[in-house]
């Protein structure tokens, strides 16, 4: 068994009507600019491979528009690779569908979104409970876990407030608390 918790193997992502044709074009030496000009397709990820060990903090840095968010969204299936594999504990999660994908997201990977992804019609407590509710946990367990993480991120007293009543930094902490409350194996922070 590999010592890697997560492995990205030769990931390509092409956005367009014929993405496999686009990958072939790139593999044969075509450039991102030529792909856009000739095929009207966009190269999002170009042959990325790396591994992440259990308990490792891993940072992906780059300029705006360089593909960081596109890449990490391959791990939880928000974006499907055009070519390549993403392995999680040795299992290929690249093309999970339906209930398998939902189960994987509920149990293995949490995500803090760049734009927070808070539901405006739900208060802070309800937003933090969201993943636990989707998972089917009982209400008492949801509230206990949510309160623990609300306290940890410094939002005690704001449980019944709504996202629009909080500053941007406070909203971000709600997103972090929501992801941490699910206690998944991996936390993705975009």
CSV table of C-alpha atoms in Angstrom, one decimal:
chain,number,residue,atom,x,y,z
A,1,UNK,CA,0.0,0.0,0.0
A,2,UNK,CA,1.2,3.5,-0.9
A,3,UNK,CA,2.2,5.9,1.9
A,4,UNK,CA,0.3,8.6,0.1
A,5,UNK,CA,-3.2,9.5,1.3
A,6,UNK,CA,-3.9,11.3,-1.9
A,7,UNK,CA,-2.3,10.9,-5.3
A,8,UNK,CA,-2.9,13.1,-8.4
A,9,UNK,CA,-1.6,11.1,-11.4
A,10,UNK,CA,-1.2,12.9,-14.7
A,11,UNK,CA,-4.3,15.1,-14.4
A,12,UNK,CA,-5.4,17.0,-17.5
A,13,UNK,CA,-8.5,19.2,-17.6
A,14,UNK,CA,-9.7,20.7,-20.9
A,15,UNK,CA,-12.9,22.8,-20.9
A,16,UNK,CA,-14.7,22.6,-24.3
A,17,UNK,CA,-16.8,20.6,-26.6
A,18,UNK,CA,-14.2,17.9,-27.4
A,19,UNK,CA,-11.9,17.8,-24.3
A,20,UNK,CA,-10.3,14.4,-25.2
A,21,UNK,CA,-9.3,15.8,-28.6
A,22,UNK,CA,-7.8,18.8,-26.7
A,23,UNK,CA,-5.8,16.6,-24.3
A,24,UNK,CA,-4.4,14.7,-27.3
A,25,UNK,CA,-3.5,18.0,-28.9
A,26,UNK,CA,-1.6,19.1,-25.7
A,27,UNK,CA,0.1,15.7,-25.3
A,28,UNK,CA,1.4,16.0,-28.9
A,29,UNK,CA,3.1,19.3,-28.1
A,30,UNK,CA,0.3,21.8,-28.6
A,31,UNK,CA,0.2,24.9,-26.5
A,32,UNK,CA,-2.5,26.4,-24.3
A,33,UNK,CA,-2.8,29.4,-26.7
A,34,UNK,CA,-3.0,27.2,-29.8
A,35,UNK,CA,-5.6,25.0,-28.1
A,36,UNK,CA,-7.7,28.1,-27.5
A,37,UNK,CA,-7.1,29.6,-30.9
A,38,UNK,CA,-7.6,26.4,-33.0
A,39,UNK,CA,-10.1,24.4,-31.0
A,40,UNK,CA,-11.8,27.1,-28.9
A,41,UNK,CA,-11.0,25.0,-25.8
A,42,UNK,CA,-9.4,26.0,-22.6
A,43,UNK,CA,-6.6,24.1,-20.9
A,44,UNK,CA,-7.3,24.1,-17.1
A,45,UNK,CA,-4.8,21.6,-15.9
A,46,UNK,CA,-1.8,20.3,-17.8
A,47,UNK,CA,-0.4,16.9,-16.7
A,48,UNK,CA,-0.2,17.5,-12.9
A,49,UNK,CA,1.1,14.7,-10.6
A,50,UNK,CA,1.9,14.8,-6.9
A,51,UNK,CA,1.2,12.9,-3.7
A,52,UNK,CA,0.0,14.0,-0.2
A,53,UNK,CA,0.8,11.9,2.8
A,54,UNK,CA,-1.5,11.3,5.8
A,55,UNK,CA,-1.4,14.2,8.3
A,56,UNK,CA,0.5,16.4,5.8
A,57,UNK,CA,-0.4,20.0,5.2
A,58,UNK,CA,-0.1,20.7,1.5
A,59,UNK,CA,-0.4,24.1,-0.1
A,60,UNK,CA,-1.0,24.8,-3.8
A,61,UNK,CA,0.1,28.3,-4.7
A,62,UNK,CA,-0.1,30.2,-7.9
A,63,UNK,CA,-1.4,33.3,-9.6
A,64,UNK,CA,-5.1,34.1,-10.0
A,65,UNK,CA,-6.4,32.0,-12.9
A,66,UNK,CA,-3.6,29.4,-12.8
A,67,UNK,CA,-5.8,26.5,-12.0
A,68,UNK,CA,-5.5,26.0,-8.2
A,69,UNK,CA,-9.3,25.8,-7.6
A,70,UNK,CA,-9.8,23.7,-10.7
A,71,UNK,CA,-7.2,21.2,-9.5
A,72,UNK,CA,-8.4,20.8,-5.9
A,73,UNK,CA,-12.0,20.4,-7.0
A,74,UNK,CA,-10.9,17.2,-8.8
A,75,UNK,CA,-10.5,15.6,-5.3
A,76,UNK,CA,-14.1,15.9,-4.3
A,77,UNK,CA,-15.6,15.4,-7.7
A,78,UNK,CA,-16.8,18.9,-8.2
A,79,UNK,CA,-14.8,18.8,-11.4
A,80,UNK,CA,-14.1,15.6,-13.3
A,81,UNK,CA,-10.7,15.1,-14.9
A,82,UNK,CA,-10.5,14.9,-18.7
A,83,UNK,CA,-7.6,12.4,-18.3
A,84,UNK,CA,-5.6,11.0,-15.4
A,85,UNK,CA,-6.5,9.7,-11.9
A,86,UNK,CA,-7.0,10.9,-8.4
A,87,UNK,CA,-6.4,8.2,-5.8
A,88,UNK,CA,-7.6,8.5,-2.2
A,89,UNK,CA,-6.3,5.7,0.1
A,90,UNK,CA,-5.4,3.8,-3.1
A,91,UNK,CA,-9.0,4.0,-4.5
A,92,UNK,CA,-9.5,5.8,-7.8
A,93,UNK,CA,-12.1,8.5,-7.1
A,94,UNK,CA,-11.8,10.2,-10.5
A,95,UNK,CA,-15.0,9.0,-11.9
A,96,UNK,CA,-17.2,8.3,-8.9
A,97,UNK,CA,-20.9,8.9,-9.6
A,98,UNK,CA,-24.2,9.0,-7.8
A,99,UNK,CA,-24.4,7.5,-4.3
A,100,UNK,CA,-20.6,6.5,-4.3
A,101,UNK,CA,-19.7,10.1,-4.9
A,102,UNK,CA,-22.1,11.4,-2.3
A,103,UNK,CA,-20.9,9.0,0.3
A,104,UNK,CA,-17.3,9.9,-0.4
A,105,UNK,CA,-18.0,13.6,0.0
A,106,UNK,CA,-20.0,13.0,3.2
A,107,UNK,CA,-17.4,10.8,4.9
A,108,UNK,CA,-14.0,11.6,3.5
A,109,UNK,CA,-13.6,15.2,2.2
A,110,UNK,CA,-14.8,18.6,3.5
A,111,UNK,CA,-14.3,21.8,1.7
A,112,UNK,CA,-14.1,25.5,2.6
A,113,UNK,CA,-15.1,27.4,-0.4
A,114,UNK,CA,-13.5,30.6,-1.6
A,115,UNK,CA,-16.8,32.5,-1.5
A,116,UNK,CA,-17.9,30.7,1.7
A,117,UNK,CA,-21.0,29.0,0.2
A,118,UNK,CA,-23.1,29.9,3.2
A,119,UNK,CA,-26.9,29.6,2.8
A,120,UNK,CA,-28.3,33.1,3.4
A,121,UNK,CA,-31.7,31.8,4.7
A,122,UNK,CA,-30.1,29.7,7.4
A,123,UNK,CA,-28.6,31.0,10.6
A,124,UNK,CA,-25.0,30.3,11.6
A,125,UNK,CA,-25.8,27.2,13.6
A,126,UNK,CA,-27.9,25.8,10.8
A,127,UNK,CA,-25.1,26.5,8.3
A,128,UNK,CA,-22.5,24.7,10.5
A,129,UNK,CA,-24.9,21.8,10.9
A,130,UNK,CA,-25.5,21.5,7.1
A,131,UNK,CA,-23.0,18.7,6.3
A,132,UNK,CA,-24.0,16.8,9.4
A,133,UNK,CA,-27.7,17.0,8.4
A,134,UNK,CA,-26.9,15.9,4.9
A,135,UNK,CA,-25.0,12.9,6.4
A,136,UNK,CA,-28.1,12.0,8.4
A,137,UNK,CA,-26.8,12.6,11.9
A,138,UNK,CA,-29.4,13.1,14.6
A,139,UNK,CA,-30.2,16.7,15.6
A,140,UNK,CA,-28.6,16.5,19.1
A,141,UNK,CA,-25.3,15.3,17.7
A,142,UNK,CA,-25.4,18.0,15.0
A,143,UNK,CA,-25.9,20.7,17.5
A,144,UNK,CA,-23.2,19.4,19.9
A,145,UNK,CA,-20.6,19.2,17.1
A,146,UNK,CA,-21.7,22.5,15.6
A,147,UNK,CA,-21.4,24.3,18.9
A,148,UNK,CA,-17.9,22.9,19.5
A,149,UNK,CA,-16.6,24.3,16.2
A,150,UNK,CA,-18.5,27.6,16.6
A,151,UNK,CA,-16.8,28.0,19.9
A,152,UNK,CA,-13.4,27.1,18.5
A,153,UNK,CA,-13.6,29.6,15.6
A,154,UNK,CA,-14.6,32.3,18.0
A,155,UNK,CA,-18.3,32.8,17.0
A,156,UNK,CA,-20.0,32.0,20.3
A,157,UNK,CA,-23.0,34.2,20.6
A,158,UNK,CA,-23.6,34.4,16.9
A,159,UNK,CA,-25.4,31.1,16.5
A,160,UNK,CA,-28.8,32.6,15.6
A,161,UNK,CA,-27.3,35.4,13.4
A,162,UNK,CA,-27.6,35.1,9.6
A,163,UNK,CA,-24.6,35.4,7.2
A,164,UNK,CA,-25.5,38.9,6.1
A,165,UNK,CA,-25.2,40.0,9.7
A,166,UNK,CA,-21.6,39.0,9.9
A,167,UNK,CA,-18.4,40.5,8.5
A,168,UNK,CA,-16.6,38.7,5.7
A,169,UNK,CA,-14.0,37.2,8.1
A,170,UNK,CA,-16.7,36.0,10.4
A,171,UNK,CA,-18.5,34.4,7.4
A,172,UNK,CA,-15.3,32.6,6.4
A,173,UNK,CA,-15.0,31.2,10.0
A,174,UNK,CA,-18.6,29.8,9.6
A,175,UNK,CA,-17.4,28.0,6.5
A,176,UNK,CA,-14.4,26.7,8.3
A,177,UNK,CA,-16.5,25.5,11.3
A,178,UNK,CA,-19.0,23.8,8.9
A,179,UNK,CA,-16.2,21.9,7.2
A,180,UNK,CA,-14.4,20.9,10.4
A,181,UNK,CA,-17.7,19.8,12.1
A,182,UNK,CA,-17.9,16.9,9.6
A,183,UNK,CA,-14.6,15.5,10.9
A,184,UNK,CA,-13.6,14.1,7.5
A,185,UNK,CA,-10.2,12.6,6.6
A,186,UNK,CA,-9.3,15.6,4.4
A,187,UNK,CA,-10.1,19.3,4.6
A,188,UNK,CA,-9.8,21.3,1.3
A,189,UNK,CA,-9.5,25.0,1.8
A,190,UNK,CA,-9.9,27.0,-1.4
